[in-house]
Short mmCIF file of C-alpha atoms in Angstrom, two decimals:
data_model
loop_
_atom_site.label_atom_id
_atom_site.label_comp_id
_atom_site.label_asym_id
_atom_site.label_seq_id
_atom_site.Cartn_x
_atom_site.Cartn_y
_atom_site.Cartn_z
CA MET U 90 37.73 -18.25 3.92
CA LYS U 91 36.75 -16.38 7.06
CA LYS U 92 33.13 -15.20 7.04
CA ARG U 93 32.67 -11.44 7.32
CA PRO U 94 30.49 -10.19 10.19
CA ALA U 95 26.90 -9.28 9.29
CA SER U 96 27.50 -5.58 9.92
CA GLN U 97 30.33 -5.52 7.35
CA ARG U 98 28.23 -7.45 4.83
CA ARG U 99 25.45 -4.92 5.22
CA ARG U 100 27.84 -2.03 4.65
CA ASP U 101 28.99 -3.75 1.47
CA PHE U 102 25.36 -4.33 0.50
CA LEU U 103 24.59 -0.63 0.85
CA LYS U 104 27.60 0.27 -1.30
CA THR U 105 26.50 -2.22 -3.93
CA GLY U 106 22.95 -0.91 -3.68
CA ALA U 107 24.10 2.64 -4.31
CA LEU U 108 25.83 1.49 -7.49
CA VAL U 109 22.74 -0.34 -8.68
CA ALA U 110 20.55 2.66 -7.93
CA ALA U 111 22.94 4.87 -9.88
CA GLY U 112 22.36 2.75 -12.96
CA ALA U 113 24.81 -0.14 -12.85
CA ALA U 114 23.59 -3.25 -14.64
CA TRP U 115 22.12 -6.07 -12.58
CA PRO U 116 21.92 -9.44 -14.31
CA GLY U 117 18.42 -10.77 -14.83
CA THR U 118 17.61 -14.35 -13.94
CA THR U 119 14.22 -14.96 -15.54
CA ALA U 120 13.47 -16.17 -19.04
CA ALA U 121 10.75 -15.10 -21.46
CA ALA U 122 7.48 -17.01 -21.68
CA SER U 123 4.05 -16.65 -23.27
CA THR U 124 1.58 -14.17 -21.80
CA GLN U 125 -1.18 -16.79 -22.04
CA ARG U 126 -2.37 -18.42 -18.82
CA ARG U 127 -0.92 -21.90 -18.65
CA PRO U 128 0.18 -24.65 -16.25
CA ARG U 129 3.10 -24.20 -13.91
CA LEU U 130 6.27 -23.21 -15.77
CA PRO U 131 9.56 -25.09 -15.48
CA ALA U 132 11.53 -23.91 -12.46
CA SER U 133 14.15 -22.19 -14.63
CA GLU U 134 11.49 -19.95 -16.19
CA ARG U 135 9.81 -18.86 -12.96
CA VAL U 136 10.47 -15.69 -10.99
CA ASN U 137 12.27 -16.35 -7.69
CA VAL U 138 10.25 -14.51 -5.04
CA ALA U 139 10.99 -13.69 -1.39
CA ILE U 140 8.00 -12.92 0.85
CA VAL U 141 8.58 -10.43 3.69
CA GLY U 142 5.63 -10.47 6.06
CA ILE U 143 4.16 -13.98 5.76
CA GLY U 144 1.10 -13.65 8.01
CA GLY U 145 -2.08 -11.70 7.32
CA LYS U 146 -1.96 -10.13 3.86
CA GLY U 147 1.26 -11.98 3.15
CA VAL U 148 -0.64 -15.29 3.13
CA ASN U 149 -2.98 -14.10 0.39
CA ASN U 150 -0.17 -12.57 -1.66
CA ARG U 151 1.90 -15.74 -1.50
CA GLN U 152 -1.00 -17.98 -2.43
CA MET U 153 -2.11 -15.79 -5.33
CA LEU U 154 1.43 -15.60 -6.69
CA GLN U 155 1.94 -19.35 -6.43
CA ARG U 156 -1.34 -20.07 -8.18
CA THR U 157 -0.07 -18.32 -11.31
CA GLY U 158 2.48 -21.08 -11.83
CA MET U 159 5.04 -18.39 -12.70
CA CYS U 160 7.08 -18.13 -9.49
CA ASN U 161 9.22 -20.01 -7.01
CA VAL U 162 8.94 -18.93 -3.39
CA VAL U 163 12.60 -19.04 -2.37
CA ALA U 164 12.53 -17.27 1.02
CA LEU U 165 10.08 -16.40 3.80
CA CYS U 166 10.70 -13.63 6.32
CA ASP U 167 8.71 -12.43 9.33
CA VAL U 168 9.61 -10.88 12.68
CA ASP U 169 7.09 -13.19 14.40
CA LEU U 170 7.48 -16.86 13.47
CA VAL U 171 5.76 -18.44 16.47
CA SER U 172 2.26 -16.92 16.42
CA ASP U 173 -0.92 -18.14 14.73
CA ARG U 174 -0.48 -15.36 12.15
CA THR U 175 2.40 -17.14 10.47
CA ARG U 176 1.28 -20.71 11.12
CA GLY U 177 -0.32 -21.31 7.72
CA ALA U 178 2.72 -20.17 5.79
CA ARG U 179 5.02 -22.36 7.87
CA ILE U 180 2.77 -25.39 7.39
CA ALA U 181 2.80 -24.74 3.65
CA ASN U 182 6.57 -24.49 3.83
CA GLY U 183 6.92 -27.78 5.71
CA ASP U 184 8.27 -26.19 8.89
CA LEU U 185 5.23 -27.23 10.93
CA GLU U 186 2.85 -30.19 10.86
CA PRO U 187 -0.90 -29.49 10.71
CA ASP U 188 -2.82 -30.15 13.91
CA ALA U 189 -5.09 -33.18 14.10
CA GLY U 190 -8.21 -32.44 12.11
CA GLU U 191 -6.64 -29.48 10.30
CA ASP U 192 -7.01 -29.69 6.52
CA PRO U 193 -3.54 -29.29 5.00
CA SER U 194 -5.06 -28.82 1.52
CA LYS U 195 -6.08 -25.27 2.45
CA HIS U 196 -2.39 -24.30 2.40
CA VAL U 197 -0.70 -23.75 -0.96
CA LEU U 198 2.42 -25.86 -0.60
CA ILE U 199 5.83 -24.34 -1.18
CA ARG U 200 8.08 -26.65 -3.15
CA PRO U 201 10.93 -26.94 -2.53
CA LYS U 202 11.03 -25.84 1.07
CA ALA U 203 12.17 -22.20 1.41
CA PRO U 204 14.59 -20.86 4.05
CA VAL U 205 12.90 -18.82 6.79
CA PHE U 206 14.27 -15.59 8.30
CA LYS U 207 13.22 -13.10 10.99
CA ASP U 208 15.14 -10.11 9.59
CA PHE U 209 15.04 -9.03 5.94
CA ARG U 210 18.62 -7.75 6.25
CA VAL U 211 19.89 -11.20 7.19
CA MET U 212 17.87 -12.66 4.32
CA PHE U 213 19.66 -10.35 1.89
CA ASP U 214 23.04 -11.10 3.52
CA GLN U 215 22.58 -14.79 2.79
CA MET U 216 20.37 -14.97 -0.30
CA ALA U 217 20.49 -11.76 -2.33
CA GLY U 218 21.88 -13.54 -5.39
CA GLN U 219 19.02 -16.07 -5.39
CA ILE U 220 16.14 -13.57 -5.32
CA ASP U 221 14.54 -11.89 -8.35
CA ALA U 222 11.61 -10.15 -6.64
CA VAL U 223 10.52 -9.22 -3.13
CA VAL U 224 6.90 -9.06 -1.93
CA ILE U 225 6.49 -6.69 1.03
CA SER U 226 3.38 -7.31 3.15
CA THR U 227 4.56 -5.78 6.42
CA PRO U 228 2.95 -2.93 8.44
CA ASP U 229 2.96 0.49 6.76
CA HIS U 230 5.87 1.88 8.78
CA THR U 231 8.34 -0.74 7.50
CA HIS U 232 7.46 -0.70 3.79
CA PHE U 233 10.11 1.93 3.14
CA PRO U 234 13.39 0.33 4.32
CA ILE U 235 12.56 -3.08 2.85
CA ALA U 236 11.55 -1.56 -0.50
CA MET U 237 14.63 0.68 -0.64
CA ALA U 238 16.97 -2.19 0.24
CA SER U 239 15.33 -4.42 -2.38
CA MET U 240 15.52 -1.87 -5.18
CA ALA U 241 19.11 -0.98 -4.25
CA LEU U 242 19.96 -4.63 -4.89
CA GLY U 243 18.14 -4.58 -8.23
CA LYS U 244 15.18 -6.64 -7.04
CA HIS U 245 11.69 -6.16 -8.45
CA ILE U 246 9.22 -5.29 -5.69
CA TRP U 247 5.59 -5.66 -4.80
CA VAL U 248 4.70 -3.27 -1.95
CA GLU U 249 1.38 -3.38 -0.18
CA LYS U 250 -0.63 -0.18 -0.11
CA PRO U 251 -0.31 2.45 1.07
CA LEU U 252 3.14 2.76 -0.49
CA ALA U 253 4.68 4.29 2.65
CA ARG U 254 3.77 6.19 5.80
CA THR U 255 5.24 9.62 5.05
CA PHE U 256 5.40 12.07 2.16
CA GLY U 257 9.21 12.01 2.15
CA GLU U 258 9.40 8.21 2.09
CA CYS U 259 7.14 8.18 -0.96
CA GLN U 260 9.36 10.72 -2.69
CA ARG U 261 12.50 8.68 -2.05
CA LEU U 262 10.81 5.49 -3.26
CA MET U 263 9.69 7.19 -6.49
CA GLU U 264 13.23 8.42 -7.12
CA MET U 265 14.80 5.04 -6.33
CA ALA U 266 12.33 3.22 -8.57
CA LYS U 267 13.27 5.51 -11.44
CA ARG U 268 17.02 5.17 -10.86
CA SER U 269 17.05 1.42 -10.35
CA GLY U 270 14.79 0.56 -13.28
CA VAL U 271 13.27 -2.44 -11.49
CA VAL U 272 9.63 -3.50 -11.85
CA THR U 273 7.46 -2.10 -9.08
CA GLN U 274 3.88 -2.92 -8.18
CA VAL U 275 1.83 -1.44 -5.33
CA GLY U 276 -0.95 -3.63 -3.92
CA ASN U 277 -3.92 -1.80 -5.47
CA GLN U 278 -5.50 -4.99 -6.81
CA GLY U 279 -8.28 -3.06 -8.55
CA HIS U 280 -5.69 -1.54 -10.86
CA SER U 281 -5.54 -4.91 -12.65
CA SER U 282 -9.25 -5.20 -13.42
CA ALA U 283 -12.11 -3.62 -15.31
CA ASN U 284 -11.94 -0.80 -12.75
CA LEU U 285 -8.85 0.44 -14.59
CA THR U 286 -9.83 -0.35 -18.18
CA GLN U 287 -13.29 1.22 -17.79
CA PHE U 288 -12.09 4.43 -16.17
CA LYS U 289 -9.34 4.80 -18.78
CA ALA U 290 -11.71 4.19 -21.69
CA TRP U 291 -14.41 6.51 -20.36
CA THR U 292 -12.01 9.40 -19.64
CA GLU U 293 -10.34 9.05 -23.03
CA ALA U 294 -13.78 9.05 -24.71
CA GLY U 295 -14.90 12.13 -22.78
CA VAL U 296 -17.63 10.28 -20.91
CA ILE U 297 -16.00 11.18 -17.59
CA LYS U 298 -15.08 14.85 -17.96
CA ASP U 299 -15.02 18.18 -16.14
CA VAL U 300 -15.14 16.50 -12.74
CA THR U 301 -15.39 19.14 -10.01
CA ARG U 302 -16.38 17.02 -7.01
CA ILE U 303 -15.65 13.52 -5.71
CA ASP U 304 -17.04 12.14 -2.45
CA ALA U 305 -15.09 9.10 -1.22
CA TYR U 306 -16.18 7.25 1.90
CA MET U 307 -15.38 4.33 4.18
CA THR U 308 -17.68 4.68 7.18
CA ARG U 309 -17.54 1.28 8.83
CA GLY U 310 -16.17 0.86 12.35
CA ARG U 311 -12.42 0.74 12.80
CA ARG U 312 -10.26 -0.95 15.42
CA TRP U 313 -9.68 2.27 17.40
CA HIS U 314 -13.33 3.35 17.57
CA GLY U 315 -14.54 3.48 21.14
CA TRP U 316 -11.13 3.74 22.79
CA GLY U 317 -8.85 5.83 20.59
CA GLU U 318 -10.04 9.25 21.74
CA ALA U 319 -9.23 8.43 25.40
CA VAL U 320 -5.61 7.31 24.84
CA THR U 321 -2.99 9.38 26.70
CA GLU U 322 0.07 7.15 26.25
CA TYR U 323 1.24 4.01 24.52
CA PRO U 324 0.20 0.89 26.45
CA SER U 325 2.69 -1.74 27.54
CA GLU U 326 2.34 -5.52 27.90
CA PRO U 327 4.76 -8.42 28.39
CA MET U 328 6.57 -9.28 25.18
CA PRO U 329 5.59 -12.64 23.69
CA GLY U 330 8.42 -15.05 23.03
CA GLY U 331 9.86 -15.19 19.55
CA LEU U 332 8.95 -11.66 18.47
CA ASP U 333 11.74 -9.41 17.14
CA TRP U 334 10.36 -6.05 18.34
CA GLU U 335 13.42 -4.07 17.24
CA THR U 336 12.99 -5.12 13.61
CA TRP U 337 9.18 -4.82 13.81
CA THR U 338 9.60 -1.19 14.91
CA GLY U 339 12.10 -0.45 12.13
CA PRO U 340 12.62 3.27 11.43
CA ALA U 341 9.55 4.35 13.44
CA ALA U 342 9.55 5.60 17.02
CA MET U 343 10.18 2.88 19.61
CA HIS U 344 7.27 2.17 21.96
CA PRO U 345 6.61 -0.82 24.24
CA PHE U 346 5.02 -3.95 22.86
CA SER U 347 1.25 -4.13 23.16
CA LYS U 348 -1.55 -6.04 21.47
CA LYS U 349 -2.90 -2.57 20.70
CA LEU U 350 0.01 -2.41 18.24
CA HIS U 351 0.72 -5.97 17.12
CA PRO U 352 -0.78 -7.80 15.41
CA ALA U 353 -2.91 -5.64 13.07
CA ASN U 354 -3.70 -2.79 15.48
CA TRP U 355 -0.69 -0.74 14.33
CA ARG U 356 -2.97 0.97 11.78
CA CYS U 357 -4.59 2.94 14.63
CA TRP U 358 -1.50 4.93 15.57
CA PHE U 359 0.07 7.95 13.85
CA ASP U 360 3.58 6.61 14.49
CA TYR U 361 2.91 3.34 12.66
CA GLY U 362 -0.21 3.31 10.50
CA CYS U 363 -2.19 5.39 8.04
CA GLY U 364 -5.70 5.06 9.47
CA ALA U 365 -8.84 4.30 7.52
CA MET U 366 -7.89 6.66 4.70
CA GLY U 367 -4.47 5.10 4.16
CA ASP U 368 -6.05 1.65 4.24
CA TRP U 369 -9.02 2.27 1.94
CA GLY U 370 -8.18 5.46 0.03
CA PRO U 371 -5.82 3.66 -2.38
CA HIS U 372 -8.57 1.16 -3.25
CA ILE U 373 -11.26 3.81 -3.73
CA LEU U 374 -9.46 6.76 -5.32
CA ASP U 375 -6.76 5.04 -7.39
CA THR U 376 -8.32 5.38 -10.86
CA CYS U 377 -9.82 8.81 -10.07
CA HIS U 378 -6.42 10.12 -9.08
CA ARG U 379 -4.62 8.57 -12.03
CA PHE U 380 -6.90 9.33 -14.97
CA LEU U 381 -8.09 12.72 -13.73
CA ASP U 382 -4.42 13.64 -13.22
CA LEU U 383 -5.18 15.07 -9.79
CA GLY U 384 -1.58 15.27 -8.57
CA LEU U 385 -1.16 17.01 -5.20
CA PRO U 386 -3.67 19.30 -3.49
CA THR U 387 -3.05 22.95 -2.66
CA ALA U 388 -4.91 22.57 0.64
CA VAL U 389 -6.48 19.94 2.88
CA THR U 390 -9.17 20.99 5.36
CA ALA U 391 -10.69 19.01 8.23
CA GLU U 392 -14.37 19.87 7.81
CA LYS U 393 -15.23 17.31 10.48
CA TRP U 394 -12.78 16.24 13.20
CA GLU U 395 -14.39 14.24 15.99
CA GLY U 396 -12.69 12.32 18.79
CA ALA U 397 -9.30 13.71 17.86
CA ASN U 398 -6.27 12.43 19.77
CA LYS U 399 -2.54 13.21 19.63
CA LEU U 400 -1.60 9.53 19.25
CA VAL U 401 -4.49 7.79 17.49
CA TYR U 402 -6.58 8.62 14.41
CA PRO U 403 -9.87 10.50 14.99
CA GLN U 404 -13.15 8.72 15.61
CA ALA U 405 -14.60 10.47 12.54
CA SER U 406 -13.27 12.90 9.96
CA THR U 407 -14.36 14.62 6.78
CA LEU U 408 -11.46 16.04 4.80
CA ARG U 409 -11.65 18.30 1.75
CA PHE U 410 -8.72 18.09 -0.68
CA ASP U 411 -8.53 21.08 -3.04
CA PHE U 412 -6.90 20.08 -6.33
CA PRO U 413 -6.16 22.92 -8.73
CA GLU U 414 -6.89 23.23 -12.46
CA ARG U 415 -4.59 21.07 -14.57
CA ARG U 416 -4.26 20.18 -18.28
CA GLY U 417 -7.54 21.86 -19.19
CA MET U 418 -9.46 20.16 -16.39
CA PRO U 419 -11.30 22.23 -13.75
CA ALA U 420 -10.38 22.47 -10.09
CA CYS U 421 -11.72 19.50 -8.14
CA ALA U 422 -12.75 19.15 -4.50
CA VAL U 423 -12.28 15.59 -3.21
CA ARG U 424 -13.94 14.87 0.12
CA TRP U 425 -12.99 11.91 2.27
CA PHE U 426 -15.48 10.57 4.86
CA ASP U 427 -14.60 8.09 7.62
CA GLY U 428 -16.03 7.21 11.03
CA ARG U 429 -19.16 5.25 11.86
CA GLY U 430 -22.14 6.60 9.92
CA ASN U 431 -20.26 9.68 8.67
CA ASN U 432 -21.73 9.39 5.19
CA PRO U 433 -21.68 11.92 2.36
CA VAL U 434 -24.91 13.62 1.34
CA ILE U 435 -26.08 12.25 -2.00
CA GLY U 436 -26.60 15.08 -4.48
CA PRO U 437 -30.09 15.93 -5.79
CA GLY U 438 -31.45 14.03 -8.76
CA LEU U 439 -29.33 10.93 -8.21
CA ARG U 440 -30.54 7.33 -8.05
CA GLU U 441 -30.18 6.77 -4.32
CA ASP U 442 -31.27 3.15 -4.73
CA ALA U 443 -28.06 2.51 -6.71
CA ILE U 444 -25.75 3.88 -3.99
CA ASP U 445 -25.06 1.74 -0.93
CA LEU U 446 -23.29 3.92 1.61
CA THR U 447 -22.55 0.94 3.87
CA ARG U 448 -19.99 -0.26 1.30
CA PRO U 449 -16.81 1.78 0.76
CA GLY U 450 -17.02 3.75 -2.45
CA LYS U 451 -17.12 7.09 -4.26
CA ILE U 452 -19.49 9.42 -6.09
CA ILE U 453 -17.96 11.30 -9.03
CA TYR U 454 -19.69 14.51 -10.15
CA GLY U 455 -18.90 15.45 -13.74
CA LYS U 456 -20.29 18.14 -16.01
CA ASP U 457 -22.99 16.02 -17.66
CA ARG U 458 -23.00 12.79 -15.70
CA VAL U 459 -22.61 11.52 -12.15
CA PHE U 460 -21.04 8.11 -11.49
CA HIS U 461 -20.87 5.84 -8.49
CA GLY U 462 -18.48 3.01 -7.80
CA TYR U 463 -17.30 0.87 -4.91
CA SER U 464 -13.71 -0.08 -4.05
CA HIS U 465 -11.06 -2.41 -5.44
CA SER U 466 -12.15 -3.97 -8.76
CA SER U 467 -15.69 -2.57 -8.83
CA THR U 468 -16.67 -0.65 -11.95
CA LEU U 469 -18.67 2.58 -12.20
CA ASN U 470 -22.40 2.96 -12.72
CA LEU U 471 -24.30 6.00 -13.93
CA VAL U 472 -26.48 7.39 -11.15
CA SER U 473 -27.67 10.67 -12.70
CA ASP U 474 -31.23 10.47 -14.01
CA ALA U 475 -30.49 12.37 -17.21
CA ALA U 476 -27.61 10.09 -18.20
CA ASP U 477 -27.75 8.30 -21.57
CA GLU U 478 -26.44 4.79 -20.97
CA THR U 479 -26.61 3.87 -24.67
CA GLN U 480 -23.60 6.02 -25.59
CA LEU U 481 -21.06 4.52 -23.21
CA PRO U 482 -17.97 2.98 -24.85
CA GLY U 483 -16.93 -0.59 -24.18
CA TYR U 484 -13.85 -1.66 -22.25
CA GLU U 485 -11.80 -4.80 -21.63
CA GLU U 486 -13.20 -6.78 -18.72
CA ASP U 487 -11.06 -9.95 -18.68
CA VAL U 488 -7.51 -8.95 -17.78
CA PRO U 489 -4.73 -10.74 -15.88
CA ASN U 490 -5.06 -10.21 -12.14
CA HIS U 491 -2.64 -8.06 -10.17
CA TRP U 492 -0.31 -10.91 -9.21
CA GLN U 493 -0.17 -12.27 -12.76
CA ASN U 494 0.50 -8.77 -14.06
CA PHE U 495 3.39 -8.32 -11.60
CA LEU U 496 5.09 -11.57 -12.55
CA LEU U 497 4.60 -10.96 -16.26
CA ALA U 498 6.21 -7.56 -15.76
CA CYS U 499 9.11 -9.16 -13.90
CA LYS U 500 9.57 -11.45 -16.90
CA GLY U 501 9.54 -8.50 -19.31
CA GLU U 502 6.24 -9.50 -20.92
CA ALA U 503 4.00 -6.71 -19.61
CA GLU U 504 4.06 -3.36 -17.84
CA ALA U 505 3.11 -3.25 -14.18
CA ASN U 506 -0.35 -1.73 -13.77
CA ALA U 507 0.28 0.03 -10.43
CA PRO U 508 3.95 1.06 -10.39
CA ILE U 509 5.38 3.34 -7.74
CA ARG U 510 5.39 6.27 -10.17
CA VAL U 511 1.57 6.00 -10.28
CA ALA U 512 0.87 5.04 -6.66
CA GLY U 513 3.44 7.44 -5.17
CA PRO U 514 1.65 10.76 -5.83
CA LEU U 515 -1.69 9.34 -4.64
CA THR U 516 -0.05 8.15 -1.42
CA GLN U 517 1.59 11.55 -0.97
CA ALA U 518 -1.81 13.24 -1.25
CA LEU U 519 -3.18 10.84 1.36
CA CYS U 520 -0.16 11.55 3.60
CA LEU U 521 -1.15 15.24 3.56
CA GLY U 522 -4.64 14.15 4.58
CA MET U 523 -3.26 12.03 7.42
CA LEU U 524 -1.43 15.06 8.79
CA CYS U 525 -4.69 17.01 8.62
CA GLN U 526 -6.37 14.21 10.59
CA ARG U 527 -3.60 14.62 13.16
CA PHE U 528 -3.71 18.42 13.55
CA GLY U 529 -7.12 19.51 12.24
CA GLY U 530 -7.75 22.87 10.58
CA THR U 531 -6.42 23.61 7.09
CA LEU U 532 -2.99 22.67 5.79
CA GLU U 533 -1.80 24.71 2.81
CA PHE U 534 0.64 22.93 0.51
CA ASP U 535 3.06 24.40 -2.02
CA ASP U 536 3.66 21.85 -4.76
CA LYS U 537 6.70 23.76 -6.10
CA THR U 538 8.60 23.57 -2.82
CA GLY U 539 6.96 20.40 -1.50
CA GLN U 540 6.25 22.13 1.80
CA ILE U 541 3.29 22.82 4.07
CA ILE U 542 3.48 26.59 4.34
CA ASN U 543 1.16 27.39 7.26
CA HIS U 544 1.90 24.73 9.90
CA ASP U 545 5.49 24.14 11.01
CA GLN U 546 4.79 21.00 13.04
CA ALA U 547 2.91 19.32 10.21
CA ASN U 548 5.59 20.38 7.75
CA ALA U 549 8.28 18.74 9.90
CA LEU U 550 6.35 15.47 9.76
CA LEU U 551 6.32 15.39 5.96
CA ASP U 552 9.78 13.84 6.21
CA PRO U 553 10.69 13.07 9.84
CA LEU U 554 14.07 11.66 10.81
CA PRO U 555 14.15 7.87 11.17
CA ARG U 556 15.04 6.14 14.41
CA LYS U 557 18.77 5.78 15.01
CA GLY U 558 20.20 2.78 13.20
CA TRP U 559 17.89 3.05 10.18
CA GLU U 560 19.30 6.21 8.60
CA GLN U 561 21.15 4.38 5.81
CA TYR U 562 17.96 3.56 3.91
CA TYR U 563 17.11 7.27 3.74
CA LYS U 564 20.49 8.06 2.17
CA LEU U 565 20.44 5.53 -0.67
#
């Protein structure tokens, strides 16, 4: 039989995806197994996982998933297969031999060898029926199309944080996740730890209550500090061989290749990344946002806006998010601090010796108690002198990690701890903050209409048009 061209196969894929998203059944391929930790399962009982973005964070995600013994890595995909970034994954996959003196044991081997692709669309063309779940560890600006395509095909997804780069992309992903019914997990690893169980237990017990102020901070140096404020245009350098720049750019604006964009430096730029807040905010504010039911702010104000630039994130910013009263809880002002040494002022009467401002974290001011915690899996400590530590309820400390939780959810044996329905609204709030970092001043937001009502340019960037050729993922 004559093979259909890739463009036709993709059109068929999008039609199929629309049916799946509308509620058509998609046959499952994984079998049930015990929730207890145990040795590697038989191949037929493991989740078949495709990894998109195999360098950087993708290396850690793949290794952590494989160590559970609950998955088969059946496909690897990356736009750059010749650089040092992807070397470890390809050695583990048997595509490359370790150099002399290199310890191959540091690579978690992939057995059997998985096919390797440069374009996730080609991967789906050839292997969609063999994939149960997709792990997306690409730059922020390409999370959206890969996640939408995966869910449209009925694939469970793990998406690195932040969920997406724009408010509108988050909204579409939340709607698609609901329609498709697949398992979703966003890469907030601390949501599968005592960070979650403690915050949940303490809010339910009324220990954390009537919170009116949260100071969240990440004031270490960032990649764009020292040069970002002077940028007047995107730089350009010769393209390295083997890099698929068209697919790397995805739905974002096309700019020339530069090492100031790839690898890793994409986070600096408004067109591609989400800055320090998009990088660290999900790890610092995740449980605050979820269990205090913060939702979306009515306004975001740039109280500090230093080294601002039209292309690159500021050198330092302090943002105030105004969250309204909700479900009997008082209005809450959340302040975000970034930039070297731009630390919050510690309130009077607090144990300053228990608060290390050099480590990313947050201070939570409640009615009777003040708490401090760091990022990711770190738990809270009481830092108010009058606090009674003897009346704090217990909480579960030993829980399956984030990767175990995801695979158990894929197998129908657990609920995902950080699904898109939870991570989406937090990311949307951060997207409003990112626009405030871009324009300064105060942005007023109407939750009923989903619009910024006092700044037309910022409002247009809530849901900008994708680059030509990528529109189909915004119509699914």
